[in-house]
């Protein structure tokens, strides 16, 4: 029997469900403008019948219903459409951000316009054309300088604006990472709240709307993948890396990357992998364009630069050379084929360094004050092709500094002092003889001497009193009491011509700088000629500290042909060593020769050099070097030599194997092996590169592309432009002459990047007109 109030109960329930429906409608209307709100609907169902199935039932036909009931409030939302929207949202955000950044780049370049770089370059070239038509007018020359300044400023300003844009993009990356972490934290908190409400049997529709709205915002910033979103577990990933799991968040963290101009790199707080398995071997940078990949790198050899360190220096850095060392002569020398002029009456040691750096020869000159100012010459870039090639000219400064020793063509000079004995000429009765210097006749007539003999001093006076020659003669008295005569070029010029017409010089032992006797032909002499024929043993023995056992060394020429030299107590004079080397060289076919010559300091030296202008290697093979090997006693170090003296650091290219392919590069920084990946090698060894592309979409993808690819591309173009202008204009300007006859001046400040393998990097920011 059912209650007589059953009908009223049905009406009441219907009214209550109707009210719930109206409340749901009102809730929808109230949130019509709420961002992220999903329309809700009351899900209605018939209430359970009055009498359920049981052993005893009511004596009524069928089951009497109890009206309607509200099952739950349903969100009208499609998870499928949400997922599709978020995929397209991250793509749209990526390209929208890229478009915005390209618009900024276009505004910075401002081409074509009257104020753009192209117009400034056209004005610069036009000024040179005007100067070519009227080179004598100072006004046209000033215009060239002013246009050069304008061009330099234009390039610098544009580069600075790009640098500022890159910096702003880096700040924006930092801001977006903070925003991603904030949204992730809010989603994690919502996950916990949603889980609790669902567990209690309710439907957290508004919380779900908030979470979906945050997911939409997150998809705008970064490429997210909803691996699983449900009532029991929520996992959200970014390219396979979990960022949110229920209430836990794997935050993004920022780290400065020195491989990328110290910009921010983005990493994960948990389970993050370094790009390199061993950063001491190589550090790696991958830009935003790189897909997931694994690479293997074996570093066999690092690149090194040519570097020469002077063995001696000037007395002071900034004093005039003539004041510091009056034996340094004016003149010139060559550096990588560029002629460098030295004026001892106006140049200082520091001034010579500046001239080298202004010569656009691809060489950087510095100095180090360890015990004295010492010049250091180093190629602007690493690798074998970036050379430091020195060639002596008319100045002796290279030899004075110990950058080039001895006579040109020598590879290494062996220091060994010994006494040279000089005697006066025989008494009266010698037939008058003569020789010529620079075409002027010098007569030797013993009978003309007032004391009845003709001394070295008489001969020196004869030479010095003869007008029109570029040689001065002087007498040097040795500690032994014997004398020698020295012939030296005057006025800073070391080259002069001498002809031994009647064999006078040969009888006195006058030789060329390489030790070859003066013959009865015209010869050009470099440096000093020293007389010293009358010497009991001018190439003394006893050079070995321990003559009981032989001392050995090996010489190898540039083609790899080598021979061994063995010196004992019976052949340890300079002359015997010279003969032994030359004999072994002739037997083996090596392009090597040894010569003995005298230095301007009146010392005898043995020079070992290449006969074909190549390299040679000297290796001490003495089994007991501690006893005093012949090389040690003569001042020779084992090593590689060339025409400029020993390297303090042998230049070489880097050699490495990347994914099974071997490469050789000038630099230790490599960018051209795989697109988007750069690495800098620090030591030999092996590493694995585990590269995971963090981002494939969203605003963060567009920002990283602009910061690491688009903007650097245009900055590199500006660097290349500036470097090309500097190098080419300076090359032409350096070879030209001013109105006052001056030459070898650079128009733009010479630039050295300091980045191996990338000589142009930073040139746009440094370009400027000299003076």
XYZ file of C-alpha atoms in Angstrom:
771
model
C 0.000 0.000 0.000
C 1.526 3.334 -0.918
C 0.920 6.641 0.773
C -1.948 8.922 -0.131
C 0.653 11.712 -0.358
C 2.544 9.974 -3.175
C 1.220 12.383 -5.769
C 2.292 15.366 -3.744
C 5.758 13.801 -3.378
C 6.026 13.432 -7.154
C 5.108 17.076 -7.645
C 7.592 18.188 -5.011
C 10.425 16.214 -6.597
C 9.585 17.548 -10.019
C 9.625 21.084 -8.704
C 12.972 20.553 -6.989
C 14.591 19.065 -10.124
C 13.085 21.867 -12.159
C 14.592 24.362 -9.787
C 17.983 22.638 -10.182
C 17.631 22.907 -13.936
C 16.776 26.580 -13.674
C 19.747 27.089 -11.334
C 22.022 25.382 -13.878
C 20.654 27.589 -16.629
C 21.156 30.637 -14.441
C 24.730 29.504 -13.742
C 25.328 29.215 -17.501
C 23.847 32.649 -18.140
C 25.885 34.187 -15.330
C 29.103 32.805 -16.792
C 28.337 33.587 -20.410
C 31.348 35.919 -20.544
C 33.610 33.945 -18.246
C 36.781 32.913 -20.076
C 37.183 29.163 -20.181
C 33.694 28.424 -18.872
C 32.014 25.325 -20.292
C 28.238 25.208 -20.588
C 26.678 22.832 -18.061
C 23.608 20.662 -18.295
C 21.618 18.865 -15.586
C 21.527 15.180 -16.411
C 17.993 13.932 -15.454
C 16.883 10.367 -14.925
C 13.759 8.623 -13.617
C 13.892 7.969 -9.909
C 13.869 4.374 -8.690
C 10.340 2.799 -8.472
C 8.409 2.842 -5.272
C 8.795 -0.892 -4.726
C 11.877 -2.696 -5.749
C 11.882 -6.354 -6.697
C 11.569 -8.506 -3.549
C 9.993 -11.685 -2.175
C 6.763 -9.870 -1.337
C 5.598 -7.111 -3.600
C 2.744 -4.668 -3.738
C -0.437 -5.975 -5.304
C -0.238 -3.408 -8.071
C 0.268 -3.771 -11.760
C 3.948 -3.023 -12.561
C 6.188 -0.710 -10.489
C 4.995 2.674 -9.420
C 7.539 5.379 -10.332
C 8.607 8.162 -7.981
C 9.184 10.910 -10.527
C 12.430 12.471 -11.771
C 15.839 12.976 -10.130
C 19.020 14.882 -11.094
C 21.880 12.419 -11.668
C 24.763 14.950 -12.104
C 25.682 18.263 -13.688
C 27.464 17.580 -16.989
C 30.003 19.852 -18.751
C 29.314 20.209 -22.456
C 32.941 19.794 -23.601
C 34.798 17.565 -26.067
C 38.208 16.269 -24.984
C 38.988 15.452 -28.610
C 38.340 19.003 -29.759
C 40.333 20.325 -26.801
C 43.336 18.249 -27.851
C 43.019 19.387 -31.472
C 42.747 23.005 -30.393
C 45.877 22.800 -28.248
C 47.917 21.273 -31.070
C 46.874 24.038 -33.435
C 47.255 26.658 -30.713
C 50.918 25.847 -30.146
C 51.572 25.895 -33.909
C 49.802 29.232 -34.307
C 51.650 30.727 -31.334
C 54.991 29.563 -32.712
C 54.534 31.178 -36.113
C 52.850 34.285 -34.716
C 55.823 34.903 -32.485
C 58.192 34.229 -35.395
C 56.264 36.728 -37.529
C 56.448 39.374 -34.804
C 60.221 38.918 -34.510
C 60.761 39.059 -38.264
C 58.824 42.333 -38.358
C 61.279 43.727 -35.794
C 64.220 42.523 -37.899
C 62.726 44.181 -40.962
C 62.348 47.440 -39.069
C 65.980 47.329 -37.906
C 67.345 46.768 -41.406
C 65.015 49.400 -42.850
C 65.815 48.487 -46.457
C 65.497 50.156 -48.852
C 65.753 53.671 -47.454
C 68.060 56.671 -47.506
C 69.283 55.862 -43.984
C 69.919 52.142 -44.480
C 73.366 50.537 -44.631
C 73.123 50.077 -48.399
C 72.757 53.814 -48.939
C 75.652 54.589 -46.580
C 77.877 52.100 -48.428
C 76.967 53.717 -51.765
C 77.997 57.109 -50.348
C 81.261 55.622 -49.105
C 82.155 54.172 -52.519
C 81.201 57.414 -54.214
C 83.588 59.324 -51.945
C 86.430 57.049 -53.052
C 85.542 57.636 -56.684
C 85.618 61.386 -56.083
C 88.984 61.039 -54.382
C 90.383 59.081 -57.332
C 89.406 61.943 -59.614
C 90.912 64.599 -57.323
C 93.457 63.005 -54.941
C 95.368 66.222 -54.166
C 92.482 68.134 -52.598
C 92.274 67.803 -48.837
C 88.508 68.329 -48.924
C 87.891 65.175 -50.947
C 90.196 63.250 -48.629
C 88.267 64.488 -45.583
C 85.002 63.427 -47.220
C 86.316 59.872 -47.547
C 87.169 59.851 -43.837
C 83.766 61.272 -42.880
C 81.932 58.762 -45.077
C 84.036 55.996 -43.546
C 83.043 57.165 -40.067
C 79.385 57.250 -41.138
C 79.609 53.732 -42.532
C 81.292 52.427 -39.396
C 78.683 54.109 -37.172
C 75.824 52.778 -39.291
C 77.093 49.197 -39.098
C 77.782 49.528 -35.376
C 74.368 51.009 -34.631
C 72.556 48.314 -36.590
C 74.597 45.593 -34.898
C 73.896 47.142 -31.485
C 70.166 47.187 -32.222
C 70.265 43.515 -33.190
C 72.192 42.783 -30.017
C 69.537 44.606 -28.001
C 66.818 42.642 -29.781
C 68.596 39.396 -28.934
C 68.919 40.508 -25.320
C 65.197 41.351 -25.177
C 64.357 37.951 -26.630
C 66.501 36.354 -23.950
C 64.603 38.279 -21.255
C 61.337 37.153 -22.844
C 62.515 33.535 -22.721
C 63.179 34.008 -19.026
C 59.701 35.492 -18.566
C 57.978 32.651 -20.432
C 59.808 30.010 -18.409
C 58.557 31.705 -15.250
C 55.020 31.779 -16.675
C 55.175 28.086 -17.623
C 56.273 27.164 -14.102
C 53.493 29.302 -12.590
C 50.805 27.681 -14.732
C 52.202 24.220 -14.002
C 52.005 24.894 -10.260
C 48.363 26.021 -10.540
C 47.436 22.968 -12.607
C 49.070 20.695 -10.044
C 47.041 22.319 -7.233
C 43.832 21.951 -9.272
C 44.617 18.283 -9.881
C 44.658 17.634 -6.166
C 41.376 19.511 -5.630
C 39.676 17.762 -8.548
C 40.782 14.363 -7.284
C 39.333 15.028 -3.826
C 35.972 16.243 -5.100
C 35.583 13.354 -7.516
C 36.463 10.989 -4.687
C 33.585 12.390 -2.643
C 31.151 11.708 -5.494
C 30.714 15.266 -6.714
C 31.500 16.800 -10.116
C 34.129 19.620 -9.923
C 33.039 21.243 -13.184
C 34.295 24.728 -12.406
C 37.700 23.383 -11.321
C 37.890 21.337 -14.509
C 37.145 24.512 -16.492
C 39.951 26.327 -14.718
C 42.337 23.491 -15.462
C 41.351 23.370 -19.138
C 41.809 27.137 -19.383
C 45.299 26.828 -17.896
C 46.096 23.991 -20.296
C 45.013 26.208 -23.190
C 47.301 28.952 -21.916
C 50.126 26.468 -21.475
C 49.678 25.194 -25.041
C 50.129 28.766 -26.258
C 53.507 28.955 -24.525
C 54.919 25.476 -25.060
C 54.170 22.245 -26.908
C 52.355 20.098 -24.356
C 51.063 16.574 -24.718
C 48.322 15.335 -22.441
C 49.613 11.848 -22.006
C 46.798 11.121 -19.636
C 44.194 13.341 -18.022
C 41.658 11.582 -15.889
C 40.068 11.328 -12.478
C 42.666 9.010 -11.012
C 45.866 10.341 -12.602
C 46.965 13.356 -14.640
C 50.232 13.334 -16.671
C 51.266 16.205 -18.938
C 54.500 16.075 -20.943
C 56.592 18.350 -23.151
C 58.166 16.342 -25.968
C 58.322 13.242 -23.818
C 59.542 14.998 -20.658
C 57.020 14.956 -17.811
C 56.210 18.429 -16.547
C 53.081 17.689 -14.425
C 52.046 14.440 -12.746
C 49.059 14.873 -10.474
C 50.207 17.332 -7.800
C 53.905 17.153 -8.680
C 55.653 19.616 -11.012
C 58.943 19.193 -12.878
C 59.954 22.835 -13.188
C 61.934 24.384 -16.002
C 65.224 25.889 -14.839
C 67.474 28.438 -16.541
C 71.225 28.202 -16.932
C 73.646 30.526 -18.719
C 75.282 28.947 -21.766
C 78.764 30.293 -22.621
C 78.540 28.492 -25.986
C 75.587 30.692 -26.883
C 76.755 34.175 -25.900
C 75.840 33.455 -22.281
C 72.123 33.367 -23.100
C 69.701 31.261 -21.100
C 69.556 27.536 -21.689
C 66.386 25.755 -20.527
C 66.691 22.530 -18.566
C 64.443 20.346 -16.480
C 64.650 20.251 -12.709
C 64.287 16.462 -12.587
C 65.573 13.757 -14.954
C 67.359 16.268 -17.129
C 70.173 15.062 -19.356
C 73.303 16.999 -20.234
C 73.907 17.290 -23.946
C 77.403 15.887 -23.439
C 78.515 12.907 -21.411
C 81.785 14.661 -20.505
C 81.953 18.492 -20.666
C 85.719 18.419 -20.048
C 86.154 16.893 -23.517
C 83.604 19.053 -25.351
C 80.700 21.345 -24.582
C 77.689 21.190 -26.874
C 75.007 23.641 -27.949
C 71.911 22.660 -29.924
C 69.511 25.314 -31.155
C 65.748 25.032 -31.276
C 65.721 23.533 -34.789
C 67.423 20.278 -33.782
C 65.383 17.102 -33.465
C 66.024 14.315 -30.960
C 69.272 12.513 -31.765
C 72.291 10.713 -30.346
C 75.798 11.410 -31.676
C 79.289 10.204 -30.812
C 82.416 12.372 -30.877
C 86.051 11.248 -30.636
C 88.562 14.101 -30.283
C 91.989 13.039 -31.529
C 93.826 16.377 -31.724
C 93.091 19.967 -30.733
C 93.810 22.955 -32.963
C 96.644 25.268 -31.946
C 97.889 28.587 -33.257
C 101.289 29.680 -34.465
C 103.043 31.510 -31.653
C 106.505 33.030 -31.440
C 107.999 34.524 -28.298
C 110.990 36.852 -28.548
C 114.102 35.670 -26.747
C 115.005 39.231 -25.781
C 113.408 42.656 -25.834
C 113.924 46.382 -25.582
C 115.215 48.006 -22.418
C 111.872 49.755 -21.911
C 108.486 49.519 -23.521
C 107.787 53.134 -24.441
C 111.210 54.748 -24.918
C 112.527 55.450 -28.411
C 114.399 52.437 -29.797
C 117.572 54.409 -30.501
C 117.725 55.405 -26.844
C 117.179 51.881 -25.581
C 119.464 50.039 -27.972
C 121.552 52.064 -30.437
C 122.501 48.878 -32.280
C 118.940 48.442 -33.586
C 118.809 49.795 -37.127
C 116.041 51.546 -39.011
C 114.590 49.762 -41.996
C 111.886 47.186 -42.516
C 110.934 43.551 -42.142
C 108.134 41.409 -43.533
C 105.285 39.786 -41.629
C 103.110 37.417 -43.671
C 104.295 39.301 -46.752
C 103.391 42.736 -45.348
C 106.284 45.170 -45.029
C 106.655 46.755 -41.583
C 108.817 49.890 -41.312
C 110.919 50.657 -38.253
C 112.219 54.139 -37.472
C 114.576 53.850 -34.502
C 114.558 57.635 -33.964
C 110.770 57.811 -33.555
C 109.458 54.337 -32.795
C 109.326 52.665 -29.401
C 109.082 48.968 -28.664
C 105.375 49.473 -28.030
C 105.147 51.428 -31.293
C 106.522 48.503 -33.272
C 103.879 46.281 -31.643
C 101.201 48.764 -32.716
C 102.553 48.810 -36.271
C 102.326 45.036 -36.442
C 98.750 45.081 -35.176
C 97.862 47.815 -37.661
C 99.404 45.995 -40.597
C 96.375 43.746 -41.247
C 98.725 40.796 -41.574
C 96.530 38.395 -39.599
C 98.957 38.445 -36.674
C 98.434 39.777 -33.179
C 101.445 41.263 -31.388
C 101.485 41.574 -27.611
C 104.163 41.823 -24.977
C 104.838 40.121 -21.692
C 107.036 41.554 -18.966
C 108.438 38.514 -17.263
C 112.001 39.783 -16.962
C 111.941 42.298 -19.787
C 109.455 43.439 -22.426
C 109.204 40.457 -24.747
C 107.270 40.533 -27.978
C 104.820 37.717 -28.649
C 103.541 37.117 -32.165
C 100.520 34.867 -32.535
C 98.353 34.086 -35.523
C 94.883 35.544 -35.302
C 93.320 32.080 -35.631
C 94.204 28.522 -34.772
C 95.253 25.992 -37.387
C 98.078 25.381 -39.805
C 96.865 27.807 -42.473
C 96.843 30.831 -40.142
C 100.567 31.404 -40.213
C 103.091 33.770 -38.711
C 105.756 34.112 -41.410
C 108.682 36.438 -40.694
C 111.222 37.618 -43.230
C 114.159 39.885 -42.432
C 114.551 43.064 -44.387
C 116.861 46.017 -43.861
C 116.247 46.340 -40.117
C 117.916 44.019 -37.639
C 115.143 44.334 -35.047
C 113.917 40.777 -35.590
C 117.339 39.414 -34.724
C 117.720 41.835 -31.836
C 114.462 40.588 -30.361
C 115.364 36.973 -30.980
C 112.464 36.402 -33.362
C 114.808 35.705 -36.246
C 118.346 34.708 -35.398
C 121.424 35.045 -37.539
C 121.471 35.248 -41.295
C 118.287 34.846 -43.373
C 117.498 31.303 -44.317
C 118.801 29.766 -41.133
C 116.489 27.620 -39.129
C 118.207 27.723 -35.803
C 121.418 29.291 -34.635
C 123.709 27.471 -32.260
C 125.312 29.752 -29.717
C 128.957 29.109 -29.001
C 131.472 31.847 -28.279
C 135.164 31.521 -29.042
C 138.114 33.796 -29.595
C 138.908 35.023 -33.032
C 142.539 36.013 -33.506
C 143.374 38.930 -35.768
C 146.853 40.052 -36.810
C 148.200 43.050 -38.695
C 149.132 42.674 -42.313
C 152.695 41.741 -43.313
C 155.377 44.421 -43.421
C 156.407 46.481 -46.423
C 156.983 44.716 -49.652
C 153.461 43.424 -50.281
C 152.308 44.332 -53.762
C 149.558 46.993 -53.669
C 146.178 45.323 -53.883
C 142.600 46.598 -53.969
C 138.964 45.675 -53.567
C 135.671 47.545 -54.009
C 132.749 48.327 -51.735
C 129.597 49.651 -53.388
C 131.773 50.192 -56.498
C 134.296 52.398 -54.709
C 137.943 51.280 -54.872
C 139.822 50.581 -51.627
C 143.617 50.380 -52.078
C 145.945 48.355 -49.851
C 149.527 49.604 -50.202
C 151.904 48.664 -47.393
C 154.652 50.860 -48.773
C 152.461 53.917 -48.375
C 152.292 53.441 -44.646
C 154.456 55.783 -42.625
C 155.550 53.048 -40.219
C 156.466 50.684 -42.997
C 153.635 48.248 -42.369
C 149.950 48.177 -43.121
C 147.745 47.373 -40.132
C 144.089 46.574 -39.804
C 143.589 50.081 -38.486
C 145.197 51.498 -41.631
C 142.787 49.477 -43.707
C 139.830 50.570 -41.574
C 140.830 54.204 -41.950
C 141.125 53.772 -45.706
C 137.605 52.378 -45.875
C 136.113 55.021 -43.586
C 137.816 57.856 -45.515
C 136.438 56.682 -48.845
C 133.319 58.674 -49.771
C 130.209 57.180 -51.307
C 130.130 53.790 -49.612
C 127.570 52.566 -47.113
C 129.998 50.707 -44.892
C 131.923 51.591 -41.776
C 134.983 49.708 -40.564
C 135.969 49.260 -36.955
C 138.611 47.337 -35.018
C 137.651 45.019 -32.193
C 140.277 43.923 -29.716
C 139.590 40.496 -28.260
C 140.389 39.617 -24.646
C 143.343 37.611 -25.936
C 144.930 40.838 -27.223
C 144.431 39.969 -30.880
C 142.346 42.194 -33.141
C 139.731 41.719 -35.813
C 138.207 44.145 -38.276
C 134.438 44.436 -38.595
C 132.577 45.814 -41.604
C 128.995 46.975 -40.996
C 126.418 48.779 -43.067
C 125.767 52.397 -42.087
C 122.545 54.408 -41.697
C 120.427 51.415 -40.796
C 121.049 49.656 -44.106
C 122.547 46.209 -43.756
C 122.909 45.361 -47.408
C 125.930 46.435 -49.439
C 127.954 45.068 -52.349
C 131.563 44.036 -52.069
C 134.026 42.686 -54.664
C 137.378 41.161 -53.696
C 139.263 42.248 -56.832
C 142.740 40.990 -55.879
C 142.010 38.550 -53.068
C 142.783 40.953 -50.219
C 139.679 40.090 -48.267
C 140.141 36.405 -48.800
C 143.659 36.630 -47.404
C 142.284 38.384 -44.336
C 139.586 35.761 -43.800
C 136.688 38.110 -44.595
C 133.589 36.001 -45.187
C 129.930 36.499 -45.924
C 127.451 36.274 -43.118
C 127.024 32.569 -43.855
C 130.767 31.845 -43.494
C 131.461 31.604 -47.224
C 134.771 33.344 -48.164
C 134.538 36.423 -50.313
C 135.469 35.462 -53.860
C 136.536 37.617 -56.770
C 132.939 38.287 -57.762
C 130.432 40.907 -56.746
C 128.465 39.682 -53.718
C 125.721 41.230 -51.638
C 126.556 41.002 -47.959
C 124.004 41.005 -45.187
C 125.214 41.965 -41.750
C 128.837 41.891 -40.683
C 132.010 40.495 -42.233
C 134.714 39.551 -39.779
C 138.383 39.029 -40.552
C 140.132 36.222 -38.722
C 142.082 34.036 -41.046
C 145.232 33.843 -38.878
C 143.858 31.659 -36.088
C 145.623 28.560 -34.777
C 142.248 26.793 -34.353
C 139.446 29.232 -34.951
C 136.891 26.380 -34.696
C 138.103 25.067 -31.393
C 137.736 21.512 -30.123
C 136.601 20.488 -26.672
C 132.902 21.343 -27.075
C 131.794 18.117 -25.389
C 131.626 18.195 -21.633
C 132.344 14.482 -21.533
C 134.431 13.387 -24.500
C 134.686 9.765 -23.376
C 131.393 8.784 -25.037
C 129.880 9.976 -28.318
C 126.955 12.413 -28.411
C 124.326 11.789 -31.090
C 121.420 13.629 -32.638
C 119.111 13.210 -35.630
C 118.109 15.772 -38.260
C 115.016 15.312 -40.458
C 114.085 17.543 -43.388
C 110.621 18.624 -44.468
C 110.236 15.581 -46.737
C 110.956 13.174 -43.885
C 114.505 12.292 -44.998
C 116.714 11.989 -41.919
C 120.259 11.170 -40.912
C 122.136 10.639 -37.657
C 125.145 12.634 -36.465
C 127.664 11.283 -33.964
C 130.150 13.615 -32.294
C 133.099 12.411 -30.230
C 135.999 14.085 -28.523
C 137.965 13.839 -31.760
C 135.432 15.721 -33.885
C 133.793 18.152 -31.474
C 134.852 21.444 -33.063
C 132.359 23.625 -34.911
C 134.167 22.936 -38.164
C 134.130 19.185 -37.621
C 130.441 19.242 -36.675
C 129.657 21.291 -39.767
C 131.527 18.845 -41.989
C 129.892 15.827 -40.349
C 126.387 17.237 -40.873
C 127.043 18.135 -44.499
C 128.583 14.722 -45.203
C 125.638 12.864 -43.716
C 123.157 15.172 -45.515
C 124.815 14.506 -48.875
C 124.864 10.754 -48.226
C 121.191 10.566 -47.218
C 119.903 13.105 -49.745
C 118.376 15.296 -47.059
C 117.778 18.974 -47.901
C 119.980 20.133 -45.021
C 123.224 22.056 -44.764
C 125.383 23.410 -41.961
C 127.424 26.618 -42.163
C 129.609 28.609 -39.799
C 129.352 32.385 -39.664
C 130.218 35.290 -37.440
C 127.615 37.443 -35.706
C 127.642 41.184 -35.282
C 128.635 40.509 -31.681
C 131.823 38.874 -33.034
C 130.792 35.375 -32.017
C 131.054 32.236 -34.135
C 127.842 30.352 -34.747
C 126.893 27.122 -36.434
C 123.677 27.312 -38.447
C 121.725 24.238 -39.482
C 119.252 25.086 -42.189
C 117.113 23.745 -44.984
C 118.368 24.115 -48.532
C 114.849 24.162 -49.999
C 113.229 26.655 -47.633
C 111.304 23.941 -45.819
C 111.206 22.742 -42.246
C 113.614 20.608 -40.322
C 113.478 18.707 -37.060
C 116.352 18.272 -34.627
C 116.112 15.372 -32.172
C 118.638 14.745 -29.413
C 119.301 10.984 -29.356
C 122.191 11.124 -26.892
C 121.903 8.088 -24.579
C 123.343 10.070 -21.664
C 122.146 13.672 -22.089
C 122.783 14.342 -18.413
C 126.496 14.157 -19.159
C 126.172 17.162 -21.426
C 125.128 16.355 -24.995
C 126.615 18.293 -27.869
C 123.217 19.904 -28.601
C 122.866 21.124 -25.030
C 126.399 22.533 -25.039
C 125.775 24.344 -28.315
C 122.394 25.723 -27.250
C 120.163 23.682 -29.563
C 116.815 22.386 -28.335
C 115.125 19.380 -29.845
C 112.103 20.417 -31.873
C 110.660 21.615 -35.155
C 112.292 24.587 -36.832
C 111.591 26.729 -39.848
C 113.025 29.871 -41.411
C 111.851 32.100 -38.563
C 113.194 30.146 -35.620
C 111.626 27.631 -33.262
C 107.934 27.678 -32.490
C 107.055 27.923 -28.867
C 103.780 26.278 -29.862
C 103.469 24.225 -33.047
C 100.394 25.120 -35.066
C 98.020 22.305 -35.914
C 94.439 21.665 -36.964
C 91.885 19.858 -34.861
C 91.170 16.255 -35.812
C 88.009 14.507 -34.625
C 85.620 11.748 -35.613
C 81.885 12.503 -35.572
C 79.525 9.544 -35.953
C 82.229 7.500 -37.669
C 83.416 10.211 -40.085
C 86.779 11.882 -39.492
C 87.120 15.645 -39.911
C 89.931 18.182 -39.748
C 89.276 21.820 -38.911
C 91.260 24.999 -38.258
C 89.369 25.608 -35.039
C 88.324 23.783 -31.878
C 84.860 25.308 -32.255
C 82.820 23.417 -34.862
C 79.450 24.449 -36.286
C 79.354 22.914 -39.754
C 79.204 19.166 -39.094
C 75.506 18.899 -38.303
C 72.864 21.577 -38.763
C 71.920 23.345 -35.562
C 74.567 21.674 -33.377
C 77.790 23.395 -32.326
C 80.465 22.037 -30.049
C 83.745 23.279 -28.637
C 86.490 20.741 -27.986
C 88.569 21.216 -24.845
C 90.671 18.047 -24.641
C 91.183 14.730 -26.383
C 88.750 11.939 -25.537
C 85.288 10.615 -26.410
C 81.769 11.754 -25.584
C 78.189 10.894 -26.413
C 75.792 13.697 -27.323
C 72.252 13.071 -26.132
C 70.295 15.828 -27.813
C 66.624 16.150 -27.011
C 64.654 18.901 -28.653
C 62.766 20.478 -25.777
C 60.323 22.510 -27.775
C 58.537 21.945 -31.071
C 55.860 24.627 -30.763
C 54.442 27.470 -28.740
C 55.730 30.982 -28.231
C 58.866 29.643 -26.601
C 59.789 27.877 -29.854
C 59.407 31.104 -31.818
C 61.481 33.028 -29.265
C 64.325 30.510 -29.250
C 64.404 30.422 -33.052
C 64.585 34.200 -33.207
C 67.192 34.463 -30.447
C 69.443 31.591 -31.549
C 68.936 31.466 -35.323
C 67.279 34.461 -36.970
C 68.946 37.355 -35.133
C 72.419 35.714 -35.020
C 72.189 35.117 -38.767
C 71.829 38.831 -39.467
C 74.465 39.709 -36.854
C 76.890 37.338 -38.583
C 76.064 38.966 -41.909
C 76.936 42.349 -40.435
C 80.187 40.933 -39.006
C 81.123 39.481 -42.386
C 80.329 42.773 -44.100
C 82.368 44.808 -41.603
C 85.301 42.388 -41.675
C 85.367 42.331 -45.462
C 85.327 46.123 -45.622
C 88.100 46.404 -42.998
C 90.356 43.853 -44.662
C 89.928 44.982 -48.271
C 90.037 48.735 -47.665
C 93.053 48.391 -45.354
C 94.881 46.227 -47.852
C 94.568 48.904 -50.530
C 95.125 51.823 -48.158
C 98.171 50.167 -46.582
C 99.837 49.873 -49.989
C 99.148 53.495 -50.957
C 100.906 56.767 -50.156
C 99.728 59.952 -48.504
C 100.418 63.511 -49.644
C 103.471 63.557 -47.377
C 104.781 60.318 -48.847
C 103.806 58.227 -45.835
C 102.714 54.679 -46.509
C 101.610 51.546 -44.684
C 98.754 53.123 -42.752
C 95.451 51.370 -42.139
C 92.192 53.215 -42.918
C 90.037 51.206 -40.511
C 91.195 49.923 -37.145
C 92.560 46.397 -37.763
C 90.361 43.757 -36.183
C 91.170 40.402 -34.605
C 88.179 38.469 -33.347
C 89.911 36.196 -30.857
C 87.493 33.452 -31.939
C 89.268 30.561 -33.573
C 87.800 29.668 -36.922
C 85.637 32.794 -37.014
C 87.853 35.820 -37.780
C 84.892 38.100 -38.516
C 82.953 37.606 -35.280
C 82.408 40.933 -33.531
C 83.867 43.006 -36.384
C 80.641 44.986 -36.867
C 80.803 46.292 -33.310
C 84.496 47.176 -33.560
C 84.754 48.811 -36.976
C 86.121 52.337 -36.843
C 88.334 54.718 -38.787
C 91.900 55.006 -37.455
C 93.103 58.183 -35.812
